Amino acid sequence: MYKVLVMDGISDLGIQLLNDAADVTVDKKAGLSEDELVAIIADYDAMMVRSQTKVTERIMAAAPKLKVVGRAGVGVDNINLEAATQRGIVVINAPDGNTIATCELTFAMMMAVARSIPQAYKKTVEGEWDRKTFVGVELRNKVLGILGMGRIGSEVARRAKVFGMEVIGYDPFLTEERAEKLGVKLGTVNEIAAQADFITVHTPLTNETRHIIARPQFELMRKGVRIINCARGGIIDELALVEAIESGIVAGAAFDVYEQEPPQANHPFLNNPKIIVTPHLGASTVEAQENVAIDVSEEVLHILRDEPFKNAVNMPPVPATVLNQLQPYFSLGEKLGQFIGQTTEGAVKEIVVSYAGDLADVDTTPLTRYIVRGILSNQLEGVNIVNAMHLAKSRGVNVVIQKSAASKTFTNLLSVTLKTKNEEHIVAGTLLSGYGERIVQIDQYPVDIAPNGNLLLISHNDKPGIIGRVGTLLGSNDVNIATMQVGRKVIGGSAIMVLTTDKQTPKEVLGQLVQLPDLTHVSELSL
Ligand SMILES: NC(=O)C1=CN([C@@H]2O[C@H](COP(=O)(O)OP(=O)(O)OC[C@H]3O[C@@H](n4cnc5c(N)ncnc54)[C@H](O)[C@@H]3O)[C@@H](O)[C@H]2O)C=CC1
Ligand SMILES: O=C(O)C(=O)COP(=O)(O)O
């Protein structure tokens, strides 16, 4: 008999399937602390959660029987995926069931913030008949900027078009063809900031998206812009938003999610009359809760019964023979993927992976999955080696594998090329006996870099003084350079500089770096 622990108020109708199964018993609990979960979890084969329960490494360590954690929803940021993978616990989610619910909440928030509905309601029930304060704005003919054009963002765009809005979308995976089909113009984050009357975000929270809307973006915005966040707290810098409201740039905001949930009693949003707040209700409709609970229950049953399943967001075991040969390269492959993914801009059309030398005769499929995971993990939540290839395919990204017997210089060489509509970049790496992982080529430049920590990749003209200017700017902002490499093909031509730094370079300093004479591009990476 399998025991399933159901947390966080998952819909009863949805888990009927589990209740009806002869080989399953279900325990429903809510609001347990980590300690309380640690005390009981050893009995369970499966656990189902929403966003409230944090499924930590400690909980998994106390759960020797646990085979699967089911997330009845999209975001898996409350589950320690790495720990689950290490312990062979499958993590599944229900990515489709709450799209419409969250899209509709976003729309409700947009209309509420355009017409000050909550504020007007409050005054009216308090006995005041105030018809002067709450003069709103129409959505028709306004520009809506959408950051993140996945499932929810695309549905918001469709509805906005029907309301007569002009939509500008930003998403590294949004190709021109798909944008055209949706009737959405493509724009950068800053273009959206400068042009939009309403801005809504629908990305996961990643290193890239954290504070993607912050003070520099608010400074670009039109006076009277309205901001909506029904995705994840932290995508928009909360304090910068409050400042932008105080300075009169932002006319109103509507938030469903917060950097810390629940927000503390003194959180600046909670007593700001221009900010509408809801307690993470995006997925809270009867329909969405039934959908996600049914989806997850079906998958949990499959996994418990060793039947095929979909929607795994972490990794299944790799056969031992393949593992032995490929394991040393997994980390290098993923880092090369992260490197090229973080340094290439625009919608990816093709990934070319070339294996030379030792790697040419092995079945490298699992390694390719690590590389593709590295590339996609920058933009997508929950990418793993199970779903990486599928996600690439579903987003129209072609993955091409090339093999050649030997590399001229290295006994093994792994090269990854990313092609977008306008750009093509390559990074290559190797495992050097005694030295470990090295990046040995970036575009046309030979380099020798250990792919670890914080990196700055700077393209510049090969002119005297540039290295000094970069060093001085970083030093005066307390960013210590650990290592520096420069690469060029010809004297006085274009060149690159790769720095490793002891801490991340603040966004403002990156902005100042780009302004330095003869510097053409800066990317910050963390590997
Ligand atoms: N408030 C709530 O209760 C709910 C919140 N959510 C959250 O909404 C978000 C979106 O969910 P879905 O649309 O289902 O996910 P999705 O995976 O379909 O879409 C996310 C999109 O964000 C894009 N993206 C990633 N990095 C980006 C970047 N740096 N800039 C611009 N775009 C970027 C991806 O390419 C992808 O298209 C997730 O964070 C999810 O957790 C989802 C459901 C309910
Ligand atoms: O699905 C998601 O990502 C959500 O944020 C929904 O969270 P919830 O299941 O309502 O706690």
XYZ file of C-alpha atoms and ligand atoms in Angstrom:
582
model
C 0.000 0.000 0.000
C 1.415 3.387 -1.025
C 1.048 6.293 1.393
C 0.548 9.785 -0.076
C 0.835 12.975 1.990
C -1.281 15.825 0.575
C -0.386 19.331 1.784
C -1.486 22.933 1.225
C -5.207 22.528 0.538
C -5.027 20.640 -2.751
C -8.509 20.161 -4.257
C -10.454 17.131 -2.961
C -12.070 16.626 -6.339
C -8.636 16.490 -7.907
C -7.296 13.880 -5.528
C -10.394 11.668 -5.880
C -8.317 9.494 -8.186
C -5.942 8.741 -5.322
C -8.778 8.175 -2.844
C -10.339 5.694 -5.265
C -7.125 3.737 -5.864
C -7.068 0.416 -4.021
C -3.301 0.513 -3.554
C -3.118 4.049 -2.058
C -3.949 5.699 1.259
C -4.091 9.490 1.457
C -3.354 11.724 4.474
C -4.319 15.400 4.170
C -2.430 17.921 6.297
C -1.807 21.649 6.190
C 0.533 24.195 7.711
C 3.141 21.747 9.033
C 6.551 23.166 9.920
C 9.767 21.653 8.566
C 10.323 19.904 11.928
C 6.815 18.442 11.891
C 7.286 17.184 8.339
C 10.669 15.678 9.182
C 9.002 13.798 12.030
C 6.362 12.113 9.849
C 7.717 11.947 6.292
C 9.540 8.607 6.673
C 6.204 6.795 6.270
C 5.332 8.298 2.883
C 5.944 7.172 -0.695
C 4.650 10.387 -2.264
C 4.068 13.984 -1.244
C 1.890 16.573 -2.978
C 2.284 20.308 -2.371
C 1.371 23.763 -3.653
C 3.661 26.762 -3.143
C 3.345 27.033 0.622
C 5.243 23.960 1.776
C 8.990 24.233 1.334
C 10.284 20.775 0.431
C 13.807 21.071 1.807
C 16.813 18.789 1.693
C 16.255 18.026 5.392
C 12.757 16.774 4.695
C 13.957 14.599 1.820
C 16.837 13.244 3.898
C 14.263 12.033 6.429
C 12.189 10.323 3.714
C 13.833 7.052 2.646
C 10.652 5.782 0.927
C 9.794 9.020 -0.892
C 9.603 8.348 -4.645
C 7.859 11.456 -5.887
C 7.057 15.051 -4.941
C 4.091 16.352 -6.925
C 3.663 20.125 -7.287
C 0.030 20.983 -7.997
C 0.984 24.092 -9.976
C 3.803 25.548 -12.102
C 6.574 27.074 -9.966
C 8.874 24.562 -8.282
C 10.973 27.164 -6.500
C 9.726 25.774 -3.158
C 11.241 22.338 -3.859
C 14.966 21.611 -3.601
C 15.361 19.996 -7.033
C 19.057 19.296 -6.645
C 18.474 17.373 -3.402
C 15.567 15.473 -4.972
C 17.673 14.511 -7.982
C 20.536 13.364 -5.800
C 18.155 11.127 -3.870
C 16.402 9.833 -6.975
C 13.123 11.485 -5.989
C 11.112 12.442 -9.065
C 9.626 15.928 -8.958
C 6.632 16.561 -11.189
C 4.515 19.639 -11.718
C 1.276 20.543 -13.466
C 2.311 23.274 -15.882
C -0.911 23.694 -17.855
C -3.759 23.567 -15.359
C -3.561 27.066 -13.886
C -2.592 29.133 -16.949
C -6.049 30.598 -17.504
C -6.682 31.261 -13.813
C -3.455 33.243 -13.506
C -4.028 35.042 -16.786
C -7.504 36.055 -15.666
C -6.240 37.285 -12.284
C -3.658 39.355 -14.164
C -6.417 40.877 -16.253
C -8.578 41.501 -13.205
C -5.610 43.218 -11.544
C -4.970 45.317 -14.640
C -8.565 46.507 -14.693
C -8.646 46.995 -10.934
C -5.528 49.145 -11.052
C -6.854 51.103 -14.072
C -10.093 51.929 -12.236
C -8.986 51.840 -8.548
C -11.721 49.315 -7.763
C -10.413 48.148 -4.354
C -9.783 51.717 -3.198
C -13.233 52.862 -4.368
C -14.900 49.855 -2.762
C -13.236 50.608 0.568
C -14.413 54.227 0.640
C -17.927 53.305 -0.453
C -18.431 50.680 2.259
C -17.021 53.134 4.782
C -19.929 55.433 3.883
C -18.188 57.951 1.628
C -19.693 58.693 -1.830
C -16.513 59.836 -3.600
C -16.953 60.175 -7.384
C -14.045 62.586 -7.888
C -10.933 60.785 -6.661
C -11.268 57.657 -8.744
C -11.147 58.814 -12.330
C -9.468 55.914 -14.102
C -7.994 55.194 -17.514
C -9.177 52.932 -20.337
C -7.223 49.943 -21.592
C -8.225 50.595 -25.199
C -5.418 52.124 -27.291
C -2.938 51.717 -24.439
C 0.401 49.924 -24.753
C 0.810 46.765 -22.687
C 4.355 45.492 -22.136
C 4.640 41.783 -21.275
C 7.875 40.328 -19.930
C 7.747 36.538 -20.339
C 5.631 35.276 -23.216
C 5.166 31.655 -22.149
C 1.829 30.049 -21.346
C 0.418 32.825 -19.141
C 2.053 35.789 -20.912
C 0.688 34.612 -24.294
C -2.852 34.258 -22.906
C -2.639 37.759 -21.412
C -1.499 39.062 -24.818
C -4.478 37.440 -26.584
C -6.945 39.060 -24.215
C -5.226 42.438 -24.360
C -5.560 42.462 -28.149
C -9.305 41.917 -27.810
C -9.423 44.922 -25.464
C -7.853 47.040 -28.209
C -4.428 47.281 -26.595
C -1.133 47.367 -28.435
C 1.140 44.648 -27.021
C 4.942 44.627 -26.860
C 6.475 41.375 -25.632
C 9.927 40.460 -24.397
C 11.035 36.843 -24.093
C 14.364 35.356 -25.198
C 12.402 32.434 -26.648
C 9.843 34.470 -28.523
C 10.591 34.192 -32.226
C 9.340 36.767 -34.712
C 7.003 34.201 -36.263
C 5.283 33.398 -32.958
C 5.093 37.053 -32.008
C 3.490 37.847 -35.345
C 0.911 35.105 -34.867
C -0.010 36.597 -31.490
C -0.105 40.115 -32.927
C 2.649 41.139 -30.517
C 5.517 43.506 -31.305
C 8.935 42.429 -30.001
C 10.836 44.795 -27.735
C 13.652 44.828 -25.201
C 13.045 45.343 -21.485
C 14.108 48.977 -21.774
C 11.964 49.588 -24.847
C 8.997 48.189 -22.982
C 9.835 50.354 -19.969
C 9.955 53.454 -22.169
C 6.821 52.784 -24.219
C 4.287 50.937 -22.074
C 1.258 52.293 -20.220
C 0.866 48.960 -18.401
C 3.634 46.437 -17.676
C 3.010 42.865 -16.540
C 5.609 40.171 -15.832
C 5.175 36.425 -16.486
C 8.657 34.919 -16.201
C 9.988 32.524 -13.594
C 12.250 34.088 -10.967
C 15.825 33.379 -12.104
C 19.162 35.165 -11.774
C 18.320 36.885 -15.066
C 14.838 37.999 -14.102
C 15.516 39.046 -10.491
C 14.896 42.804 -10.413
C 14.595 42.877 -14.207
C 12.415 45.914 -13.499
C 14.378 48.084 -11.103
C 15.353 51.724 -10.682
C 17.014 52.155 -14.147
C 13.841 50.855 -15.831
C 11.512 53.008 -13.690
C 13.604 56.016 -14.727
C 12.805 55.265 -18.387
C 9.061 54.913 -17.854
C 6.260 57.186 -18.950
C 4.570 59.128 -16.180
C 1.360 57.337 -15.227
C 2.495 53.781 -16.026
C 0.817 50.934 -14.110
C 2.680 47.770 -13.031
C 1.344 44.238 -12.413
C 3.117 41.208 -10.951
C 1.198 37.926 -10.760
C 4.297 35.760 -11.411
C 6.939 35.714 -8.672
C 8.053 38.175 -6.016
C 11.487 39.636 -6.796
C 11.052 40.005 -10.573
C 10.213 43.653 -9.862
C 12.338 45.480 -7.300
C 9.758 46.242 -4.602
C 11.562 49.207 -3.033
C 12.296 50.802 -6.422
C 8.597 50.488 -7.244
C 7.599 52.289 -4.054
C 10.089 55.077 -4.905
C 8.691 55.330 -8.436
C 5.176 55.694 -7.015
C 6.354 58.376 -4.603
C 8.085 60.276 -7.409
C 4.895 60.184 -9.473
C 6.196 57.993 -12.333
C 4.036 54.994 -11.470
C 0.340 55.722 -11.083
C -0.552 52.372 -9.560
C 0.531 48.777 -9.089
C -1.119 45.415 -8.483
C 0.802 42.590 -6.861
C -0.149 38.972 -6.118
C 3.338 37.776 -5.151
C 6.131 39.134 -2.938
C 9.844 38.776 -2.327
C 8.926 37.270 1.026
C 5.586 35.482 1.484
C 3.586 36.359 3.401
C 4.974 39.926 3.449
C 5.789 41.311 6.903
C 3.242 43.590 8.549
C 5.411 46.674 7.876
C 5.936 45.865 4.183
C 5.740 49.158 2.234
C 3.067 47.791 -0.134
C 0.573 47.124 2.632
C -0.280 50.712 3.468
C 0.296 52.309 0.085
C -3.019 53.495 -1.359
C -1.729 53.127 -4.908
C -0.779 49.467 -4.575
C -3.372 46.694 -4.773
C -2.358 43.463 -3.089
C -3.699 39.900 -3.102
C -2.276 36.885 -1.234
C -0.826 34.762 -4.085
C -4.229 33.924 -5.561
C -3.219 33.479 -9.231
C -3.985 29.767 -9.331
C -6.838 29.884 -6.839
C -9.882 29.074 -8.936
C -12.009 25.976 -8.559
C -11.176 24.961 -12.125
C -7.418 25.472 -11.871
C -7.200 23.648 -8.569
C -9.133 20.693 -9.951
C -7.003 20.672 -13.108
C -3.648 20.743 -11.359
C -4.679 18.247 -8.679
C -5.995 15.785 -11.288
C -2.842 16.156 -13.392
C -0.557 15.626 -10.414
C -2.600 12.730 -8.970
C -2.431 10.889 -12.290
C 1.306 11.346 -12.486
C 1.879 10.357 -8.857
C -0.025 7.126 -9.454
C 2.056 6.382 -12.566
C 5.303 6.943 -10.710
C 4.288 4.911 -7.669
C 3.286 2.063 -9.986
C 6.450 2.351 -12.106
C 4.454 3.324 -15.173
C 5.650 5.894 -17.772
C 5.003 9.529 -16.801
C 5.429 13.032 -18.245
C 6.153 16.471 -16.710
C 9.154 15.351 -14.602
C 11.153 18.417 -13.716
C 14.237 16.629 -12.458
C 16.471 13.845 -13.551
C 15.953 10.083 -13.851
C 18.949 7.808 -13.235
C 21.382 7.366 -16.157
C 22.517 3.738 -16.884
C 25.739 2.961 -15.019
C 27.878 2.125 -18.079
C 27.003 5.390 -19.810
C 27.337 7.281 -16.553
C 30.919 6.125 -15.966
C 32.099 7.325 -19.347
C 30.200 10.583 -19.454
C 29.947 11.723 -15.845
C 33.272 13.594 -15.836
C 31.928 15.790 -18.658
C 28.455 16.558 -17.269
C 29.523 19.594 -15.282
C 31.721 20.980 -18.108
C 28.905 20.468 -20.625
C 26.357 22.232 -18.449
C 28.722 25.141 -17.798
C 29.458 25.560 -21.514
C 25.694 25.637 -22.038
C 25.208 28.198 -19.270
C 28.074 30.276 -20.649
C 26.749 30.460 -24.176
C 23.136 30.816 -22.979
C 24.025 33.768 -20.778
C 26.149 35.522 -23.386
C 23.889 35.169 -26.432
C 20.986 37.549 -26.916
C 17.830 36.900 -28.905
C 15.606 33.904 -29.635
C 17.707 30.760 -30.088
C 17.037 28.938 -33.354
C 19.710 26.254 -33.342
C 22.156 24.608 -30.945
C 25.076 22.753 -32.532
C 27.047 20.440 -30.227
C 30.324 19.029 -31.577
C 32.104 16.162 -29.862
C 35.722 15.495 -30.877
C 38.312 12.980 -29.668
C 37.465 10.631 -26.776
C 33.818 11.640 -26.870
C 33.210 10.777 -30.509
C 32.579 7.015 -29.976
C 30.322 7.253 -26.910
C 26.521 7.642 -26.853
C 26.600 11.277 -25.790
C 22.825 11.779 -25.555
C 22.827 12.267 -21.749
C 25.682 14.788 -22.057
C 23.811 16.698 -24.764
C 20.894 16.949 -22.336
C 23.174 18.596 -19.750
C 24.419 21.086 -22.343
C 20.890 21.929 -23.479
C 19.790 22.194 -19.851
C 22.625 24.684 -19.254
C 21.471 26.780 -22.211
C 17.758 26.736 -21.362
C 18.002 26.975 -17.580
C 18.781 30.636 -17.916
C 15.333 31.341 -19.341
C 13.075 28.536 -18.151
C 12.100 27.173 -14.794
C 12.470 23.480 -13.988
C 14.595 22.481 -16.988
C 16.346 19.169 -16.381
C 17.913 16.400 -18.351
C 14.550 14.670 -18.637
C 12.743 17.552 -20.248
C 15.563 19.668 -21.763
C 15.341 18.220 -25.283
C 11.567 18.296 -25.219
C 11.541 21.944 -24.106
C 14.024 22.875 -26.841
C 11.876 21.138 -29.457
C 8.621 22.617 -28.200
C 10.150 26.084 -28.524
C 11.304 25.421 -32.071
C 15.017 25.153 -31.171
C 16.854 22.711 -33.442
C 19.593 20.634 -31.741
C 22.303 19.352 -34.112
C 25.023 16.892 -33.044
C 28.356 16.603 -34.854
C 31.151 14.129 -34.133
C 34.728 13.987 -35.359
C 37.465 11.497 -34.508
C 40.040 13.863 -33.061
C 40.651 17.456 -32.242
C 43.979 18.933 -33.388
C 44.965 20.260 -29.995
C 43.001 18.352 -27.331
C 42.292 14.678 -26.646
C 38.687 15.634 -26.031
C 36.855 18.760 -27.094
C 33.294 19.820 -26.568
C 32.085 22.754 -28.680
C 28.698 24.441 -28.404
C 27.402 26.862 -31.018
C 24.243 28.935 -30.535
C 22.522 30.429 -33.547
C 19.925 33.177 -33.327
C 18.446 35.096 -36.243
C 21.292 37.614 -36.255
C 24.112 36.070 -34.278
C 26.193 32.937 -34.024
C 28.451 32.257 -31.045
C 30.674 29.367 -30.095
C 32.292 28.241 -26.873
C 34.514 25.194 -26.520
C 35.866 23.381 -23.488
C 37.939 20.415 -22.500
C 38.945 18.351 -19.472
C 42.667 18.831 -18.993
C 44.391 16.119 -17.040
C 45.566 17.660 -13.751
C 43.777 20.982 -14.395
C 40.124 19.953 -14.705
C 37.545 21.903 -16.685
C 38.738 24.656 -19.013
C 37.083 26.906 -21.536
C 39.557 26.995 -24.424
C 37.721 28.988 -27.088
C 35.201 31.848 -27.121
C 34.070 32.762 -30.634
C 37.255 33.168 -32.684
C 39.483 33.732 -29.650
C 41.634 31.046 -27.994
C 41.448 31.378 -24.166
C 42.209 29.325 -21.065
C 39.620 29.881 -18.348
C 38.391 27.817 -15.405
C 34.584 28.007 -15.768
C 33.705 28.863 -12.181
C 32.172 31.705 -10.205
C 31.461 35.228 -11.436
C 32.711 36.058 -14.904
C 32.682 39.244 -16.927
C 32.958 38.827 -20.680
C 33.938 42.117 -22.279
C 34.212 42.774 -26.024
C 36.371 45.771 -26.879
C 38.665 47.362 -29.416
C 42.304 46.447 -28.907
C 43.529 49.905 -27.840
C 46.003 50.949 -25.113
C 44.453 51.855 -21.766
C 41.234 49.830 -21.947
C 42.382 47.200 -19.455
C 43.368 49.938 -16.988
C 40.029 51.715 -17.337
C 38.097 48.500 -16.685
C 40.316 47.648 -13.694
C 39.988 51.136 -12.211
C 36.197 51.217 -12.564
C 35.760 47.788 -10.983
C 38.297 48.541 -8.231
C 36.684 51.847 -7.325
C 33.384 49.964 -6.921
C 34.939 47.364 -4.644
C 34.777 44.554 -7.229
C 38.001 42.599 -6.844
C 39.379 40.959 -10.006
C 40.602 37.421 -9.326
C 41.858 36.554 -12.826
C 42.020 38.264 -16.202
C 42.494 36.922 -19.736
C 42.612 38.854 -22.953
C 42.267 37.405 -26.417
C 42.662 39.005 -29.834
C 43.312 37.891 -33.369
C 45.201 40.920 -34.700
C 46.798 43.938 -33.050
C 44.377 46.857 -32.932
C 41.387 44.730 -33.978
C 38.474 43.501 -31.924
C 39.343 41.686 -28.726
C 37.805 40.084 -25.656
C 38.626 40.283 -22.003
C 37.425 37.652 -19.534
C 37.586 38.533 -15.864
C 36.698 36.460 -12.858
C 35.614 38.546 -9.891
C 35.256 37.743 -6.197
C 31.662 38.955 -6.124
C 28.935 39.832 -8.586
C 29.349 43.164 -10.330
C 26.411 45.451 -9.393
C 24.040 46.300 -12.258
C 24.895 50.048 -12.052
C 28.612 49.267 -12.484
C 27.840 47.084 -15.515
C 25.967 50.082 -16.930
C 29.037 52.292 -16.372
C 31.369 49.700 -17.937
C 29.387 49.736 -21.178
C 29.899 53.503 -21.385
C 33.734 53.221 -21.353
C 35.398 54.266 -24.628
C 36.312 51.379 -26.958
C 34.252 48.892 -24.980
C 31.595 47.341 -27.200
C 29.757 44.804 -25.055
C 29.648 43.423 -21.525
C 27.993 40.231 -20.291
C 27.998 39.094 -16.691
C 27.805 35.390 -16.043
C 27.773 33.141 -13.063
C 28.839 29.545 -13.447
N 0.480 33.973 -8.968
C 0.316 32.672 -9.094
O -0.393 32.066 -8.305
C 0.948 31.924 -10.218
C 2.186 32.288 -10.683
N 2.754 31.585 -11.705
C 4.076 31.987 -12.163
O 3.962 32.614 -13.438
C 5.177 32.454 -14.142
C 4.909 32.078 -15.593
O 4.241 30.836 -15.666
P 3.996 30.128 -17.091
O 3.578 31.125 -18.093
O 3.134 28.959 -16.835
O 5.488 29.634 -17.407
P 6.187 29.416 -18.833
O 7.413 28.610 -18.568
O 5.199 28.922 -19.836
O 6.606 30.902 -19.256
C 7.668 31.600 -18.700
C 8.312 32.382 -19.835
O 9.284 33.273 -19.290
C 10.314 33.377 -20.260
N 11.540 33.920 -19.678
C 12.482 33.293 -18.950
N 13.477 34.143 -18.650
C 13.141 35.332 -19.188
C 13.771 36.599 -19.197
N 14.961 36.794 -18.633
N 13.145 37.621 -19.823
C 11.950 37.433 -20.430
N 11.320 36.237 -20.468
C 11.906 35.206 -19.840
C 10.490 31.963 -20.784
O 11.130 31.929 -22.054
C 9.038 31.500 -20.857
O 8.493 31.688 -22.150
C 5.991 31.420 -13.337
O 6.926 32.102 -12.537
C 4.981 30.795 -12.432
O 5.534 30.270 -11.276
C 2.117 30.549 -12.338
C 0.870 30.161 -11.906
C 0.212 30.781 -10.773
O 1.676 27.453 -9.945
C 2.369 28.392 -9.479
O 3.522 28.674 -9.858
C 1.805 29.222 -8.410
O 2.414 30.194 -8.029
C 0.535 28.806 -7.764
O 0.793 28.636 -6.390
P -0.278 27.912 -5.441
O -0.425 26.506 -5.958
O -1.541 28.675 -5.565
O 0.306 27.965 -4.074
